């Protein structure tokens, strides 16, 4: 069992920044493929960014250049720094983890989401107003 607890969501104006955190069970950041997803009501959950155990990252095209995923292995904490936020970034953001032998990419985590392979946090709400 892997525990994931997100924090850092809130309400901001367009153009502002937020940094989300996800506290994970011990060793999770070192061993697991980690990712951020987001979801708005009535829509499918979409992948935002992923980070492999070795620190390699992949991002969705919609956030590339604005969002940065990172982690602190010593603290077993995943982060998502979101700059230049837009109203369309408003969603509930979820932290996800998967223990896999496959190459850790956002596509792999999205596939794992559909297959029920990911562990999930409870989510944190981000609201961006124009």
PDB file of N, CA and C in Angstrom, residues 6 9-10 20 36-41 43-48 80 82 88-95 120-127:
ATOM      1  N   UNK A   6      -1.820  14.994  -1.121  1.00  0.00           N
ATOM      2  CA  UNK A   6      -1.544  16.248  -1.819  1.00  0.00           C
ATOM      3  C   UNK A   6      -1.857  17.453  -0.931  1.00  0.00           C
ATOM      4  N   UNK A   9      -3.052  23.320  -3.059  1.00  0.00           N
ATOM      5  CA  UNK A   9      -4.040  23.896  -3.970  1.00  0.00           C
ATOM      6  C   UNK A   9      -4.611  25.183  -3.418  1.00  0.00           C
ATOM      7  N   UNK A  10      -5.343  25.887  -4.257  1.00  0.00           N
ATOM      8  CA  UNK A  10      -5.967  27.128  -3.828  1.00  0.00           C
ATOM      9  C   UNK A  10      -6.552  27.883  -4.995  1.00  0.00           C
ATOM     10  N   UNK A  20       2.260  22.694  -5.882  1.00  0.00           N
ATOM     11  CA  UNK A  20       1.597  21.572  -5.226  1.00  0.00           C
ATOM     12  C   UNK A  20       2.643  20.620  -4.659  1.00  0.00           C
ATOM     13  N   UNK A  36       1.558  13.643 -11.878  1.00  0.00           N
ATOM     14  CA  UNK A  36       0.425  14.493 -11.550  1.00  0.00           C
ATOM     15  C   UNK A  36      -0.619  14.344 -12.665  1.00  0.00           C
ATOM     16  N   UNK A  37      -1.870  14.213 -12.237  1.00  0.00           N
ATOM     17  CA  UNK A  37      -3.009  14.206 -13.139  1.00  0.00           C
ATOM     18  C   UNK A  37      -3.951  15.324 -12.704  1.00  0.00           C
ATOM     19  N   UNK A  38      -4.887  15.679 -13.564  1.00  0.00           N
ATOM     20  CA  UNK A  38      -5.924  16.633 -13.186  1.00  0.00           C
ATOM     21  C   UNK A  38      -7.242  16.216 -13.819  1.00  0.00           C
ATOM     22  N   UNK A  39      -8.321  16.665 -13.164  1.00  0.00           N
ATOM     23  CA  UNK A  39      -9.647  16.292 -13.639  1.00  0.00           C
ATOM     24  C   UNK A  39     -10.641  17.394 -13.329  1.00  0.00           C
ATOM     25  N   UNK A  40     -11.500  17.695 -14.304  1.00  0.00           N
ATOM     26  CA  UNK A  40     -12.626  18.600 -14.085  1.00  0.00           C
ATOM     27  C   UNK A  40     -13.886  17.762 -14.160  1.00  0.00           C
ATOM     28  N   UNK A  41     -14.930  18.192 -13.480  1.00  0.00           N
ATOM     29  CA  UNK A  41     -16.170  17.403 -13.472  1.00  0.00           C
ATOM     30  C   UNK A  41     -16.688  17.140 -14.884  1.00  0.00           C
ATOM     31  N   UNK A  43     -15.277  15.303 -17.123  1.00  0.00           N
ATOM     32  CA  UNK A  43     -14.216  14.991 -18.091  1.00  0.00           C
ATOM     33  C   UNK A  43     -13.318  13.898 -17.530  1.00  0.00           C
ATOM     34  N   UNK A  44     -12.618  13.233 -18.446  1.00  0.00           N
ATOM     35  CA  UNK A  44     -11.692  12.188 -18.038  1.00  0.00           C
ATOM     36  C   UNK A  44     -10.469  12.787 -17.365  1.00  0.00           C
ATOM     37  N   UNK A  45      -9.899  12.032 -16.442  1.00  0.00           N
ATOM     38  CA  UNK A  45      -8.667  12.475 -15.789  1.00  0.00           C
ATOM     39  C   UNK A  45      -7.543  12.512 -16.819  1.00  0.00           C
ATOM     40  N   UNK A  46      -6.766  13.594 -16.842  1.00  0.00           N
ATOM     41  CA  UNK A  46      -5.695  13.722 -17.828  1.00  0.00           C
ATOM     42  C   UNK A  46      -4.338  13.857 -17.150  1.00  0.00           C
ATOM     43  N   UNK A  47      -3.346  13.268 -17.786  1.00  0.00           N
ATOM     44  CA  UNK A  47      -2.000  13.346 -17.262  1.00  0.00           C
ATOM     45  C   UNK A  47      -1.399  14.722 -17.474  1.00  0.00           C
ATOM     46  N   UNK A  48      -0.650  15.196 -16.493  1.00  0.00           N
ATOM     47  CA  UNK A  48      -0.019  16.514 -16.562  1.00  0.00           C
ATOM     48  C   UNK A  48       1.490  16.377 -16.731  1.00  0.00           C
ATOM     49  N   UNK A  80       4.767  19.934  -7.923  1.00  0.00           N
ATOM     50  CA  UNK A  80       4.390  20.462  -9.233  1.00  0.00           C
ATOM     51  C   UNK A  80       4.364  21.976  -9.112  1.00  0.00           C
ATOM     52  N   UNK A  82       3.596  25.335 -10.787  1.00  0.00           N
ATOM     53  CA  UNK A  82       2.744  25.776 -11.891  1.00  0.00           C
ATOM     54  C   UNK A  82       2.871  27.289 -12.028  1.00  0.00           C
ATOM     55  N   UNK A  88      -8.106  27.649 -17.751  1.00  0.00           N
ATOM     56  CA  UNK A  88      -8.289  26.254 -18.180  1.00  0.00           C
ATOM     57  C   UNK A  88      -7.448  25.256 -17.383  1.00  0.00           C
ATOM     58  N   UNK A  89      -6.559  25.760 -16.523  1.00  0.00           N
ATOM     59  CA  UNK A  89      -5.804  24.877 -15.629  1.00  0.00           C
ATOM     60  C   UNK A  89      -6.609  24.527 -14.375  1.00  0.00           C
ATOM     61  N   UNK A  90      -7.750  25.169 -14.199  1.00  0.00           N
ATOM     62  CA  UNK A  90      -8.591  24.889 -13.028  1.00  0.00           C
ATOM     63  C   UNK A  90      -9.050  23.436 -13.060  1.00  0.00           C
ATOM     64  N   UNK A  91      -8.824  22.718 -11.958  1.00  0.00           N
ATOM     65  CA  UNK A  91      -9.144  21.292 -11.874  1.00  0.00           C
ATOM     66  C   UNK A  91      -8.796  20.791 -10.487  1.00  0.00           C
ATOM     67  N   UNK A  92      -9.172  19.544 -10.223  1.00  0.00           N
ATOM     68  CA  UNK A  92      -8.651  18.849  -9.057  1.00  0.00           C
ATOM     69  C   UNK A  92      -7.396  18.118  -9.505  1.00  0.00           C
ATOM     70  N   UNK A  93      -6.305  18.361  -8.810  1.00  0.00           N
ATOM     71  CA  UNK A  93      -5.021  17.769  -9.166  1.00  0.00           C
ATOM     72  C   UNK A  93      -4.728  16.579  -8.258  1.00  0.00           C
ATOM     73  N   UNK A  94      -4.327  15.464  -8.888  1.00  0.00           N
ATOM     74  CA  UNK A  94      -4.065  14.223  -8.178  1.00  0.00           C
ATOM     75  C   UNK A  94      -2.625  13.777  -8.375  1.00  0.00           C
ATOM     76  N   UNK A  95      -2.066  13.265  -7.334  1.00  0.00           N
ATOM     77  CA  UNK A  95      -0.756  12.642  -7.360  1.00  0.00           C
ATOM     78  C   UNK A  95      -0.961  11.147  -7.605  1.00  0.00           C
ATOM     79  N   UNK A 120      -3.366   6.425  -5.925  1.00  0.00           N
ATOM     80  CA  UNK A 120      -3.836   7.799  -6.045  1.00  0.00           C
ATOM     81  C   UNK A 120      -3.925   8.494  -4.708  1.00  0.00           C
ATOM     82  N   UNK A 121      -3.689   9.809  -4.728  1.00  0.00           N
ATOM     83  CA  UNK A 121      -3.991  10.632  -3.578  1.00  0.00           C
ATOM     84  C   UNK A 121      -5.443  11.069  -3.637  1.00  0.00           C
ATOM     85  N   UNK A 122      -5.837  11.910  -2.665  1.00  0.00           N
ATOM     86  CA  UNK A 122      -7.235  12.322  -2.563  1.00  0.00           C
ATOM     87  C   UNK A 122      -7.542  13.550  -3.407  1.00  0.00           C
ATOM     88  N   UNK A 123      -6.511  14.228  -3.885  1.00  0.00           N
ATOM     89  CA  UNK A 123      -6.683  15.382  -4.757  1.00  0.00           C
ATOM     90  C   UNK A 123      -6.644  16.701  -4.014  1.00  0.00           C
ATOM     91  N   UNK A 124      -6.260  17.747  -4.745  1.00  0.00           N
ATOM     92  CA  UNK A 124      -6.266  19.106  -4.211  1.00  0.00           C
ATOM     93  C   UNK A 124      -6.781  20.033  -5.309  1.00  0.00           C
ATOM     94  N   UNK A 125      -7.663  20.960  -4.918  1.00  0.00           N
ATOM     95  CA  UNK A 125      -8.355  21.794  -5.890  1.00  0.00           C
ATOM     96  C   UNK A 125      -7.538  23.022  -6.258  1.00  0.00           C
ATOM     97  N   UNK A 126      -7.460  23.286  -7.558  1.00  0.00           N
ATOM     98  CA  UNK A 126      -6.824  24.496  -8.067  1.00  0.00           C
ATOM     99  C   UNK A 126      -7.859  25.268  -8.880  1.00  0.00           C
ATOM    100  N   UNK A 127      -8.063  26.526  -8.529  1.00  0.00           N
ATOM    101  CA  UNK A 127      -9.017  27.371  -9.242  1.00  0.00           C
ATOM    102  C   UNK A 127      -8.294  28.623  -9.723  1.00  0.00           C
TER     103      UNK A 127
END
